[in-house]
Tab-separated table of C-alpha atoms and ligand atoms in Angstrom:
chain	number	residue	atom	x	y	z
E	29	MET	CA	-30.348	34.189	17.504
E	30	ALA	CA	-26.859	33.130	17.776
E	31	LYS	CA	-27.378	29.329	16.787
E	32	SER	CA	-25.181	27.206	19.542
E	33	THR	CA	-22.580	25.257	16.657
E	34	LEU	CA	-21.230	23.351	19.667
E	35	SER	CA	-20.904	19.383	18.025
E	36	PHE	CA	-19.430	16.414	18.772
E	37	VAL	CA	-17.082	14.878	16.009
E	38	CYS	CA	-15.527	11.817	15.690
E	39	GLN	CA	-11.647	11.913	15.841
E	40	ASN	CA	-11.388	9.016	14.211
E	41	CYS	CA	-13.829	9.073	11.062
E	42	GLY	CA	-14.721	13.045	11.097
E	43	ALA	CA	-18.810	11.805	10.947
E	44	ALA	CA	-21.083	14.722	13.746
E	45	TYR	CA	-22.898	14.628	16.418
E	46	ASN	CA	-25.766	16.863	18.705
E	47	ARG	CA	-24.785	14.525	21.378
E	48	TRP	CA	-22.270	12.882	23.802
E	49	GLN	CA	-22.523	9.102	22.860
E	50	GLY	CA	-19.729	6.309	24.122
E	51	LYS	CA	-19.735	4.798	19.481
E	52	CYS	CA	-19.731	6.533	16.867
E	53	GLU	CA	-22.152	4.519	14.170
E	54	SER	CA	-21.018	5.834	11.342
E	55	CYS	CA	-17.737	3.994	11.709
E	56	GLY	CA	-18.077	1.715	14.311
E	57	GLU	CA	-15.076	3.113	16.924
E	58	TRP	CA	-15.652	3.590	20.180
E	59	ASN	CA	-14.791	6.650	22.982
E	60	THR	CA	-13.375	7.991	19.850
E	61	LEU	CA	-16.702	11.128	19.964
E	62	ALA	CA	-14.983	14.961	21.493
E	63	GLU	CA	-17.051	18.447	21.664
E	64	GLU	CA	-16.523	20.879	18.827
E	65	ASP	CA	-17.000	23.981	17.654
E	66	THR	CA	-17.816	23.602	14.506
E	67	SER	CA	-18.446	27.443	14.035
E	68	GLY	CA	-16.155	29.552	11.423
E	69	SER	CA	-18.867	28.870	9.069
E	70	VAL	CA	-21.145	32.044	7.334
E	71	PRO	CA	-24.323	32.608	9.290
E	72	VAL	CA	-26.730	32.044	7.167
E	73	SER	CA	-29.083	35.473	7.345
E	74	ILE	CA	-25.789	37.046	5.528
E	75	ARG	CA	-25.047	33.932	3.418
E	76	SER	CA	-28.457	34.627	1.755
E	77	LYS	CA	-28.493	37.472	0.738
E	78	ARG	CA	-25.484	37.786	-0.986
E	79	LYS	CA	-25.896	37.296	-4.918
E	80	GLY	CA	-24.586	34.420	-7.101
E	81	ARG	CA	-21.942	35.103	-9.177
E	82	THR	CA	-22.088	34.101	-12.484
E	83	PHE	CA	-18.784	31.033	-13.993
E	84	ALA	CA	-18.315	30.539	-17.801
E	85	LEU	CA	-18.658	26.827	-18.424
E	86	GLU	CA	-16.673	24.675	-20.345
E	87	SER	CA	-16.854	21.532	-22.855
E	88	LEU	CA	-15.762	18.006	-21.640
E	89	ALA	CA	-13.030	18.564	-25.523
E	90	GLY	CA	-10.596	21.329	-25.508
E	91	LYS	CA	-7.237	21.206	-24.330
E	92	SER	CA	-5.663	21.937	-20.605
E	93	PRO	CA	-1.860	22.370	-21.065
E	94	ASP	CA	-0.174	19.113	-19.179
E	95	ALA	CA	-0.032	19.384	-15.732
E	96	PRO	CA	4.116	20.509	-14.497
E	97	ARG	CA	6.331	18.122	-12.882
E	98	LEU	CA	8.047	18.200	-11.082
E	99	SER	CA	10.683	14.874	-10.846
E	100	SER	CA	12.085	14.027	-7.386
E	101	GLY	CA	15.105	12.103	-9.001
E	102	MET	CA	14.451	9.390	-7.319
E	103	THR	CA	13.138	7.087	-9.764
E	104	GLU	CA	11.153	4.406	-7.405
E	105	LEU	CA	9.404	7.897	-5.852
E	106	ASP	CA	8.604	9.176	-9.290
E	107	ARG	CA	7.363	5.592	-10.717
E	108	VAL	CA	4.599	6.349	-7.958
E	109	THR	CA	3.798	10.318	-8.392
E	110	GLY	CA	3.180	9.190	-11.258
E	111	GLY	CA	6.184	11.201	-12.785
E	112	GLY	CA	7.233	13.564	-10.399
E	113	PHE	CA	5.478	16.194	-8.303
E	114	VAL	CA	2.199	17.975	-9.973
E	115	ARG	CA	2.665	22.252	-9.231
E	116	GLY	CA	-0.458	23.316	-7.325
E	117	SER	CA	-1.264	20.287	-6.415
E	118	VAL	CA	-1.067	18.437	-2.478
E	119	LEU	CA	-0.125	14.957	-1.474
E	120	LEU	CA	-0.856	13.412	1.605
E	121	VAL	CA	2.213	10.587	2.400
E	122	GLY	CA	0.321	7.787	5.763
E	123	GLY	CA	2.195	4.879	7.410
E	124	ASP	CA	3.315	3.934	10.288
E	125	PRO	CA	5.245	5.965	12.634
E	126	GLY	CA	9.178	4.526	12.647
E	127	ILE	CA	8.510	3.481	9.071
E	128	GLY	CA	10.774	5.471	7.363
E	129	LYS	CA	8.553	9.085	5.902
E	130	SER	CA	10.359	11.697	7.062
E	131	THR	CA	13.848	9.402	5.846
E	132	LEU	CA	11.991	9.838	2.591
E	133	LEU	CA	10.900	13.052	2.156
E	134	THR	CA	14.515	14.594	4.121
E	135	GLN	CA	15.864	12.439	0.744
E	136	ALA	CA	13.342	14.244	-1.444
E	137	THR	CA	13.859	17.607	-0.865
E	138	SER	CA	17.470	17.347	-0.498
E	139	LEU	CA	17.693	15.573	-4.240
E	140	LEU	CA	15.517	18.564	-5.511
E	141	ALA	CA	17.340	21.487	-3.497
E	142	ARG	CA	20.438	20.594	-4.927
E	143	THR	CA	19.300	20.940	-8.624
E	144	GLY	CA	18.615	24.127	-7.710
E	145	HIS	CA	14.972	24.623	-6.866
E	146	ARG	CA	13.019	26.287	-4.031
E	147	VAL	CA	11.867	23.334	-1.125
E	148	VAL	CA	11.246	24.328	2.409
E	149	TYR	CA	10.842	21.281	4.876
E	150	ILE	CA	8.966	22.029	8.287
E	151	SER	CA	9.126	19.720	10.837
E	152	GLY	CA	5.885	19.884	13.384
E	153	GLU	CA	7.269	16.552	15.365
E	154	GLU	CA	11.198	17.265	15.474
E	155	ALA	CA	13.389	20.246	16.361
E	156	VAL	CA	15.640	21.742	13.384
E	157	ALA	CA	18.342	19.663	15.499
E	158	GLN	CA	17.352	16.264	15.142
E	159	VAL	CA	16.120	17.509	11.550
E	160	ARG	CA	19.235	18.364	10.655
E	161	LEU	CA	20.882	15.231	12.814
E	162	ARG	CA	18.852	12.665	9.911
E	163	ALA	CA	20.243	14.511	7.291
E	164	GLU	CA	23.937	14.269	8.654
E	165	ARG	CA	23.844	10.678	8.696
E	166	LEU	CA	22.213	10.216	5.463
E	167	GLY	CA	24.895	12.489	4.234
E	168	LEU	CA	23.226	15.041	2.762
E	169	SER	CA	23.603	17.901	5.238
E	170	ASP	CA	25.523	20.482	2.202
E	171	ALA	CA	21.375	20.539	0.583
E	172	PRO	CA	20.478	23.812	0.239
E	173	VAL	CA	16.795	22.682	1.647
E	174	GLN	CA	15.164	25.429	3.826
E	175	LEU	CA	14.350	24.229	7.561
E	176	ALA	CA	11.963	24.606	10.612
E	177	ALA	CA	10.308	23.992	12.991
E	178	GLU	CA	6.598	25.544	13.155
E	179	THR	CA	3.407	24.455	14.167
E	180	SER	CA	1.492	27.914	13.161
E	181	VAL	CA	-0.347	27.930	9.406
E	182	GLU	CA	-0.853	31.528	9.448
E	183	ASP	CA	2.904	32.117	10.632
E	184	ILE	CA	3.958	29.385	8.311
E	185	VAL	CA	1.557	30.289	5.134
E	186	SER	CA	3.302	34.153	5.415
E	187	THR	CA	6.743	32.761	5.800
E	188	LEU	CA	5.503	31.384	2.682
E	189	SER	CA	4.005	34.189	0.727
E	190	GLU	CA	7.706	35.954	1.142
E	191	GLY	CA	10.164	36.019	-1.937
E	192	ALA	CA	10.278	32.974	-4.382
E	193	VAL	CA	7.060	30.412	-4.476
E	194	PRO	CA	8.756	27.588	-3.122
E	195	ARG	CA	8.514	24.370	-5.353
E	196	LEU	CA	7.756	21.629	-2.902
E	197	ILE	CA	6.985	22.186	1.112
E	198	VAL	CA	6.624	19.292	3.322
E	199	ILE	CA	5.128	19.588	6.282
E	200	ASP	CA	5.492	17.464	8.798
E	201	SER	CA	3.542	16.139	10.005
E	202	ILE	CA	-0.661	17.484	9.112
E	203	GLN	CA	-1.606	16.844	12.871
E	204	THR	CA	0.617	18.936	14.181
E	205	MET	CA	-0.166	22.049	12.409
E	206	TRP	CA	-3.131	24.388	14.239
E	207	THR	CA	-4.608	27.425	12.815
E	208	ASP	CA	-6.192	30.654	14.848
E	209	THR	CA	-9.522	30.829	12.475
E	210	VAL	CA	-10.506	27.374	14.968
E	211	GLU	CA	-11.102	27.273	18.608
E	212	SER	CA	-10.205	23.860	18.936
E	213	ALA	CA	-6.483	21.586	19.846
E	214	PRO	CA	-4.355	20.562	17.530
E	215	GLY	CA	-5.056	16.818	16.446
E	216	THR	CA	-8.376	17.112	17.038
E	217	VAL	CA	-10.412	16.558	13.095
E	218	THR	CA	-11.778	19.886	12.980
E	219	GLN	CA	-7.670	20.716	13.018
E	220	VAL	CA	-6.172	18.990	11.030
E	221	ARG	CA	-8.996	19.610	8.283
E	222	ALA	CA	-9.041	23.153	9.283
E	223	SER	CA	-5.038	23.090	8.852
E	224	ALA	CA	-5.128	21.000	5.964
E	225	GLN	CA	-7.578	23.178	3.648
E	226	ALA	CA	-5.192	25.956	4.464
E	227	LEU	CA	-2.396	24.764	3.176
E	228	ILE	CA	-4.141	23.440	-0.046
E	229	ARG	CA	-5.464	27.579	-0.289
E	230	PHE	CA	-1.823	27.969	-0.622
E	231	ALA	CA	-0.660	25.331	-3.204
E	232	LYS	CA	-3.664	25.900	-5.262
E	233	LYS	CA	-3.237	29.971	-5.117
E	234	THR	CA	1.132	29.859	-5.362
E	235	GLY	CA	1.129	26.168	-7.398
E	236	ALA	CA	3.787	24.942	-4.636
E	237	ALA	CA	3.320	21.412	-4.546
E	238	ILE	CA	3.256	20.417	-0.945
E	239	ILE	CA	3.477	16.466	0.996
E	240	LEU	CA	1.752	16.681	3.672
E	241	VAL	CA	3.072	13.649	6.111
E	242	GLY	CA	0.200	12.218	8.372
E	243	HIS	CA	-0.087	9.727	10.976
E	244	VAL	CA	-1.414	5.702	10.822
E	245	THR	CA	-3.863	4.627	13.312
E	246	LYS	CA	-3.137	0.303	13.710
E	247	ASP	CA	-5.942	-0.341	11.734
E	248	GLY	CA	-4.518	1.315	8.561
E	249	GLN	CA	-6.350	4.422	8.635
E	250	ILE	CA	-5.033	7.947	8.380
E	251	ALA	CA	-5.505	8.763	11.962
E	252	GLY	CA	-7.888	10.647	11.674
E	253	PRO	CA	-8.144	13.233	9.023
E	254	ARG	CA	-9.925	10.634	6.806
E	255	VAL	CA	-11.312	13.835	5.903
E	256	VAL	CA	-8.424	15.666	4.657
E	257	GLU	CA	-7.937	12.761	2.327
E	258	HIS	CA	-11.021	13.510	0.002
E	259	MET	CA	-8.556	17.555	0.457
E	260	VAL	CA	-5.965	16.630	-1.726
E	261	ASP	CA	-4.886	15.100	-5.068
E	262	ALA	CA	-3.234	12.257	-4.009
E	263	VAL	CA	-2.459	9.948	-0.759
E	264	MET	CA	0.459	7.218	-0.220
E	265	SER	CA	1.163	4.574	1.339
E	266	PHE	CA	4.622	3.944	3.093
E	267	GLU	CA	4.420	0.845	4.216
E	268	GLY	CA	6.958	-2.658	4.913
E	269	GLU	CA	7.311	-5.155	7.858
E	270	GLY	CA	9.663	-3.388	10.993
E	271	SER	CA	11.712	-6.861	11.232
E	272	GLN	CA	12.196	-5.996	7.511
E	273	GLN	CA	13.935	-4.119	5.590
E	274	PHE	CA	11.597	-3.396	2.682
E	275	ARG	CA	10.150	-0.370	2.508
E	276	ILE	CA	6.729	-0.634	-0.217
E	277	LEU	CA	5.054	2.869	-1.588
E	278	ARG	CA	1.717	2.592	-2.644
E	279	ALA	CA	-0.894	5.421	-4.090
E	280	VAL	CA	-3.499	4.792	-2.930
E	281	LYS	CA	-5.410	8.457	-5.072
E	282	ASN	CA	-4.020	9.969	-7.448
E	283	ARG	CA	-5.700	12.567	-9.466
E	284	PHE	CA	-2.648	13.198	-11.886
E	285	GLY	CA	-1.167	9.690	-12.957
E	286	PRO	CA	-1.828	5.659	-11.725
E	287	THR	CA	-2.633	3.581	-8.155
E	288	ASP	CA	-1.405	0.316	-9.423
E	289	GLU	CA	1.820	1.573	-8.994
E	290	ILE	CA	4.835	0.528	-6.235
E	291	GLY	CA	7.749	1.851	-5.686
E	292	VAL	CA	10.056	-0.499	-3.692
E	293	PHE	CA	13.033	0.852	-0.964
E	294	GLU	CA	15.715	-0.479	0.777
E	295	MET	CA	16.579	0.934	4.407
E	296	THR	CA	19.758	1.299	4.870
E	297	GLY	CA	21.707	2.258	7.818
E	298	LEU	CA	22.539	5.221	5.764
E	299	GLY	CA	19.075	5.415	4.628
E	300	LEU	CA	16.555	4.166	2.211
E	301	ARG	CA	17.745	2.853	-1.240
E	302	GLU	CA	15.739	2.316	-4.196
E	303	VAL	CA	15.620	-0.876	-5.148
E	304	THR	CA	15.121	-1.508	-9.008
E	305	ASN	CA	14.260	-4.214	-8.960
E	306	PRO	CA	12.522	-6.050	-6.350
E	307	SER	CA	11.858	-9.566	-7.720
E	308	GLU	CA	15.206	-9.910	-6.743
E	309	LEU	CA	14.460	-8.356	-4.154
E	310	PHE	CA	11.858	-10.881	-3.035
E	311	LEU	CA	13.758	-14.032	-3.506
E	312	SER	CA	16.788	-13.139	-2.727
E	313	GLU	CA	15.952	-15.420	0.283
E	314	ARG	CA	14.094	-18.297	-0.259
E	315	ASP	CA	13.637	-21.109	1.447
E	316	LEU	CA	15.094	-23.685	-1.757
E	317	GLY	CA	13.441	-27.028	-1.202
E	318	THR	CA	10.858	-26.653	1.533
E	319	PRO	CA	7.469	-27.784	0.574
E	320	GLY	CA	4.361	-25.328	0.907
E	321	THR	CA	6.031	-22.363	-1.310
E	322	ALA	CA	5.423	-21.777	-4.574
E	323	VAL	CA	7.110	-18.018	-6.465
E	324	PHE	CA	4.158	-16.412	-8.017
E	325	ALA	CA	4.687	-13.980	-11.213
E	326	GLY	CA	2.716	-11.393	-10.491
E	327	ILE	CA	2.005	-7.585	-11.779
E	328	GLU	CA	2.648	-4.052	-9.083
E	329	GLY	CA	1.545	-1.058	-12.387
E	330	THR	CA	3.561	-1.665	-15.296
E	331	ARG	CA	5.959	-3.474	-13.113
E	332	PRO	CA	6.517	-7.624	-13.003
E	333	VAL	CA	7.882	-9.063	-9.620
E	334	LEU	CA	7.976	-11.960	-8.848
E	335	VAL	CA	7.885	-13.582	-4.745
E	336	GLU	CA	6.996	-16.162	-3.101
E	337	LEU	CA	4.678	-17.249	-1.541
E	338	GLN	CA	4.614	-19.673	1.294
E	339	ALA	CA	1.793	-22.120	2.865
E	340	LEU	CA	1.349	-24.148	5.762
E	341	VAL	CA	-1.276	-26.985	5.651
E	342	ALA	CA	-0.896	-28.639	9.215
E	343	PRO	CA	-3.832	-30.806	11.080
E	344	THR	CA	-5.440	-29.678	13.929
E	345	SER	CA	-7.286	-31.118	16.821
E	346	LEU	CA	-9.441	-27.628	17.088
E	347	GLY	CA	-13.387	-27.750	15.395
E	348	THR	CA	-13.127	-24.958	13.989
E	349	PRO	CA	-9.334	-24.701	11.986
E	350	ARG	CA	-7.435	-21.305	11.559
E	351	ARG	CA	-7.147	-19.552	8.220
E	352	ALA	CA	-4.345	-16.668	8.704
E	353	VAL	CA	-3.429	-14.537	5.888
E	354	VAL	CA	-0.993	-11.645	5.628
E	355	GLY	CA	-0.026	-10.071	2.434
E	356	TRP	CA	-2.630	-11.431	0.947
E	357	ASP	CA	-6.752	-11.482	0.672
E	358	PRO	CA	-8.009	-13.749	3.103
E	359	SER	CA	-11.436	-13.858	0.769
E	360	ARG	CA	-9.939	-15.293	-1.729
E	361	LEU	CA	-7.659	-17.553	0.651
E	362	SER	CA	-11.238	-19.072	1.906
E	363	MET	CA	-12.614	-19.260	-1.917
E	364	VAL	CA	-9.123	-21.245	-3.278
E	365	LEU	CA	-10.535	-23.741	-0.366
E	366	ALA	CA	-13.673	-23.929	-1.239
E	367	VAL	CA	-12.726	-24.840	-4.908
E	368	LEU	CA	-9.699	-27.788	-3.593
E	369	GLU	CA	-12.654	-29.066	-1.202
E	370	ALA	CA	-15.266	-28.983	-3.411
E	371	HIS	CA	-13.466	-29.470	-7.164
E	372	CYS	CA	-9.703	-31.459	-6.145
E	373	GLY	CA	-11.185	-33.473	-3.174
E	374	VAL	CA	-8.419	-31.566	-0.823
E	375	LYS	CA	-9.684	-31.985	2.811
E	376	LEU	CA	-8.804	-29.202	4.574
E	377	SER	CA	-11.165	-28.878	7.358
E	378	GLY	CA	-9.258	-30.723	9.898
E	379	HIS	CA	-6.362	-28.505	8.492
E	380	ASP	CA	-5.133	-25.284	10.122
E	381	VAL	CA	-3.977	-22.990	6.763
E	382	TYR	CA	-1.250	-20.642	6.391
E	383	LEU	CA	-0.460	-18.146	3.811
E	384	ASN	CA	2.160	-15.793	3.735
E	385	VAL	CA	3.582	-12.873	1.399
E	386	ALA	CA	7.906	-13.045	1.902
E	387	GLY	CA	9.324	-10.318	2.017
E	388	GLY	CA	6.745	-7.916	3.262
E	389	LEU	CA	5.135	-7.341	-0.265
E	390	ARG	CA	0.781	-7.379	-1.134
E	391	ILE	CA	-0.815	-8.785	-3.201
E	392	ASN	CA	-4.463	-7.716	-4.783
E	393	GLU	CA	-4.104	-8.871	-7.696
E	394	PRO	CA	-6.091	-12.230	-8.585
E	395	ALA	CA	-3.327	-14.108	-10.261
E	396	ALA	CA	-1.501	-15.454	-7.267
E	397	ASP	CA	-4.717	-17.957	-6.878
E	398	LEU	CA	-3.063	-20.614	-8.441
E	399	ALA	CA	0.755	-19.910	-7.069
E	400	ALA	CA	-0.916	-19.650	-3.300
E	401	ALA	CA	-3.205	-23.619	-4.712
E	402	ALA	CA	-0.186	-24.766	-5.359
E	403	ALA	CA	1.252	-23.839	-2.182
E	404	LEU	CA	-1.491	-25.198	-0.172
E	405	VAL	CA	-1.575	-28.259	-1.555
E	406	SER	CA	2.008	-28.239	-1.666
E	407	SER	CA	2.414	-28.417	2.034
E	408	LEU	CA	-0.103	-30.220	2.335
E	409	VAL	CA	1.017	-33.839	-0.151
E	410	ASN	CA	4.427	-32.677	1.886
E	411	ALA	CA	5.769	-32.497	-1.615
E	412	GLN	CA	8.918	-29.724	-2.588
E	413	LEU	CA	7.056	-27.805	-5.860
E	414	PRO	CA	9.952	-27.216	-8.888
E	415	THR	CA	12.715	-24.708	-7.377
E	416	ASP	CA	12.819	-23.254	-11.191
E	417	ALA	CA	8.821	-23.095	-11.861
E	418	VAL	CA	6.657	-20.354	-11.649
E	419	TYR	CA	2.288	-20.156	-11.080
E	420	PHE	CA	0.207	-16.930	-12.123
E	421	GLY	CA	-3.252	-17.973	-13.231
E	422	GLU	CA	-6.842	-16.996	-11.723
E	423	ILE	CA	-8.963	-19.899	-10.835
E	424	SER	CA	-12.995	-19.386	-11.045
E	425	LEU	CA	-15.470	-21.133	-8.840
E	426	SER	CA	-15.302	-23.567	-10.505
E	427	GLY	CA	-11.836	-24.838	-10.770
E	428	VAL	CA	-11.450	-23.845	-14.579
E	429	VAL	CA	-7.931	-21.961	-14.823
E	430	ARG	CA	-8.090	-18.041	-16.029
E	431	PRO	CA	-6.166	-15.989	-17.958
E	432	VAL	CA	-4.784	-12.674	-16.584
E	433	ALA	CA	-2.891	-9.300	-18.535
E	434	GLN	CA	0.143	-9.794	-19.161
E	435	THR	CA	1.547	-13.045	-19.879
E	436	PRO	CA	4.432	-11.636	-21.283
E	437	ALA	CA	5.468	-9.516	-19.527
E	438	ARG	CA	5.534	-12.007	-16.398
E	439	LEU	CA	7.137	-15.543	-18.450
E	440	LYS	CA	9.712	-11.809	-19.113
E	441	GLU	CA	11.308	-11.743	-15.959
E	442	ALA	CA	10.673	-15.173	-14.469
E	443	ALA	CA	13.332	-15.892	-18.344
E	444	LYS	CA	14.737	-12.527	-16.501
E	445	LEU	CA	15.864	-14.516	-13.171
E	446	GLY	CA	16.698	-17.924	-14.451
E	447	PHE	CA	13.540	-19.906	-13.906
E	448	GLN	CA	13.425	-22.595	-16.067
E	449	ARG	CA	9.749	-23.432	-16.765
E	450	ALA	CA	5.426	-21.681	-16.365
E	451	VAL	CA	2.314	-22.797	-14.729
E	452	LEU	CA	-0.091	-20.717	-16.378
E	453	PRO	CA	-3.554	-20.120	-17.512
E	454	GLU	CA	-4.790	-22.775	-21.271
E	455	SER	CA	-4.877	-20.036	-23.420
E	456	ALA	CA	-1.831	-17.829	-22.722
E	457	ARG	CA	-0.172	-20.878	-24.288
E	458	GLY	CA	-1.483	-18.708	-27.987
E	459	GLU	CA	-0.809	-15.130	-27.006
E	460	PRO	CA	1.589	-13.623	-28.943
E	461	GLY	CA	4.777	-12.474	-27.502
E	462	GLY	CA	6.454	-16.226	-27.056
E	463	ASP	CA	7.260	-17.238	-24.355
E	464	ALA	CA	10.491	-15.820	-23.878
E	465	GLY	CA	12.161	-19.299	-23.803
E	466	LEU	CA	10.464	-20.968	-20.821
E	467	SER	CA	8.982	-24.637	-20.747
E	468	LEU	CA	5.131	-23.889	-20.462
E	469	ASN	CA	2.822	-26.207	-18.672
E	470	ALA	CA	-0.821	-25.086	-19.429
E	471	VAL	CA	-2.990	-26.876	-17.167
E	472	ASN	CA	-7.166	-25.380	-17.487
E	473	SER	CA	-8.069	-26.620	-14.440
E	474	LEU	CA	-6.804	-26.606	-10.918
E	475	THR	CA	-8.220	-30.593	-10.750
E	476	THR	CA	-4.716	-31.451	-13.359
E	477	LEU	CA	-1.982	-29.415	-10.843
E	478	VAL	CA	-3.301	-30.646	-8.086
E	479	ALA	CA	-3.028	-34.519	-9.482
E	480	GLU	CA	0.295	-33.226	-10.210
E	481	ILE	CA	1.557	-32.304	-7.521
E	482	ALA	CA	0.262	-35.286	-5.619
E	483	ALA	CA	1.850	-37.126	-8.017
E	484	ARG	CA	5.433	-35.901	-6.978
E	485	GLY	CA	4.216	-36.080	-2.573
E	486	SER	CA	3.192	-39.854	-3.670
E	487	ARG	CA	6.675	-40.380	-5.454
E	488	ARG	CA	7.900	-39.005	-3.052
E	489	GLY	CA	6.150	-40.339	0.251
E	490	GLU	CA	6.885	-44.534	-1.395
E	491	SER	CA	10.143	-44.794	1.164
E	492	ASN	CA	8.285	-44.300	4.275
E	493	PRO	CA	4.565	-45.501	4.449
E	494	PRO	CA	2.555	-43.502	6.070
E	495	ALA	CA	0.465	-44.716	9.602
E	496	GLU	CA	-2.777	-44.258	9.307
E	497	LYS	CA	-4.820	-45.227	6.326
E	498	ASN	CA	-8.140	-44.748	4.764
E	499	ALA	CA	-9.225	-41.659	7.139
E	500	THR	CA	-7.942	-39.015	2.854
E	501	PRO	CA	-7.183	-40.435	-0.037
E	502	ALA	CA	-3.415	-41.270	0.633
E	503	ARG	CA	-1.985	-38.441	-2.254
E	504	PHE	CA	-3.513	-36.447	0.550
E	505	ARG	CA	-2.268	-37.193	3.221
E	506	ARG	CA	0.549	-35.527	4.933
E	507	GLY	CA	4.431	-37.709	4.283
E	508	ASP	CA	4.569	-37.765	8.689
E	509	GLY	CA	0.363	-39.391	9.178
A	27	LIG	P1	11.892	7.785	10.206
A	27	LIG	O1	12.010	8.271	9.318
A	27	LIG	O2	12.207	9.645	11.824
A	27	LIG	O3	10.867	7.472	10.542
A	27	LIG	P2	8.670	8.588	10.049
A	27	LIG	O4	8.998	9.479	10.490
A	27	LIG	O5	8.102	7.329	9.348
A	27	LIG	O6	8.824	8.190	11.733
A	27	LIG	O7	12.596	7.117	9.729
A	27	LIG	C1	12.795	6.395	11.397
A	27	LIG	C2	13.703	4.852	11.303
A	27	LIG	O8	14.047	4.677	10.121
A	27	LIG	C3	14.327	4.611	12.972
A	27	LIG	O9	13.640	3.402	13.463
A	27	LIG	C4	15.317	4.806	11.723
A	27	LIG	C5	15.401	4.380	10.417
A	27	LIG	N1	16.864	4.620	10.154
A	27	LIG	C6	18.033	3.778	9.213
A	27	LIG	O10	17.904	2.303	9.737
A	27	LIG	N2	18.622	4.469	8.529
A	27	LIG	C7	18.382	5.548	8.581
A	27	LIG	O11	19.627	6.188	8.071
A	27	LIG	C8	18.014	6.462	8.909
A	27	LIG	C9	18.138	7.720	9.340
A	27	LIG	C10	16.716	6.109	9.618
A	28	LIG	MG1	8.962	11.181	10.829
């Protein structure tokens, strides 16, 4: 007897249910279940009769030929992919609408096509004329990219199977693709998954590299096909603040390379420009001479990146003070605030705290703790930090400043950009690699740093005595009272 194959599939995470319900229990989203026909699998009666084929088992040791890579001609893109597109691999590029995905891929495909490779760009969202217009704006109209506006996966696969195998195929975007093999509407999880599967199969069979463009929902997930993330070889996200021209390409998953590298671009009137020295860019609009800013010497992948942390600590009358952070982990901010309260006598329960990483960069390193703490205390006591100093170090719950990796690279980058001092963990001082000509201020506990900054604040504040006394220790009161 034929089994019913209708089920309700969450359009956000792909979880399937027998009955309709308002909330998806898997991802917690509301109103995301849609009825879909999930047939297409082999009937049980046929499946059970088939005798399994035997296959050879291999050992872990042994040589596999290196994955042949195709350099895109864009250093920043190659850095993130781990040295170029891998033959037969599928890459998913996610990002907000309008962030520049199509621009990036138009540029990459044009550069590749100019070097003589067969490159195909399939647009499911824009008409051929629109893609041409963009290429014209980018000055790339002469590049021999093969272009089409198509959405049927079967038609695409048939067309691409003819002639030489393309080295690179861009599908912009996977949400617009549909295949005859499943009944659901385009854009549903079932369709997206089946289309991606067909394209992945084509890539593995022919050795062509495929880039799938994916949309991102407002909470940062690649919309719908979270399932696709598991199927592809690499996932990249293209990020940036709408108001700023910086764009950051980040590897979220990469079967053939590192996941901690970032590529930095700047969106200009003539397309994306590669930024080979991001520190210069992130520090270009520094607000010198303002309390509450500290420069963090960070590492992104293999590359040191200097970036400014900006803090604002302001008194509040609300029972629950606000804690807002952009570009950093909110739980790390809470931890730094707790350590400041518990070990350094810095009372922040009556203050709103805001922390921002300038330039739209998102920092994941714990090494930013020390710079964040310095910026916070500097804002609280209204004392400017030295403008020629960089900060890095991890803070433990006991208030000890712990060592971090790659001290020499951080110091070298700071020296290159004209910084004179570094505030860093005590144990980093003796590291091989020297001080790169910087004067080093090693701190082993956060209390030391807080005392140093507070001393700057009280020296400054002597001329304008604060209005209110005794509520908090004088050195932690804001200058404006
Ligand atoms: P696009 O690549 O279409 O974004 P996505 O494919 O991610 O949706 O880029 C759209 C934005 O980029 C659009 O707002 C205009 C801007 N842009 C430039 O600033 N300069 C350029 O040279 C191009 C082509 C686009
Ligand atoms: Mg686009």
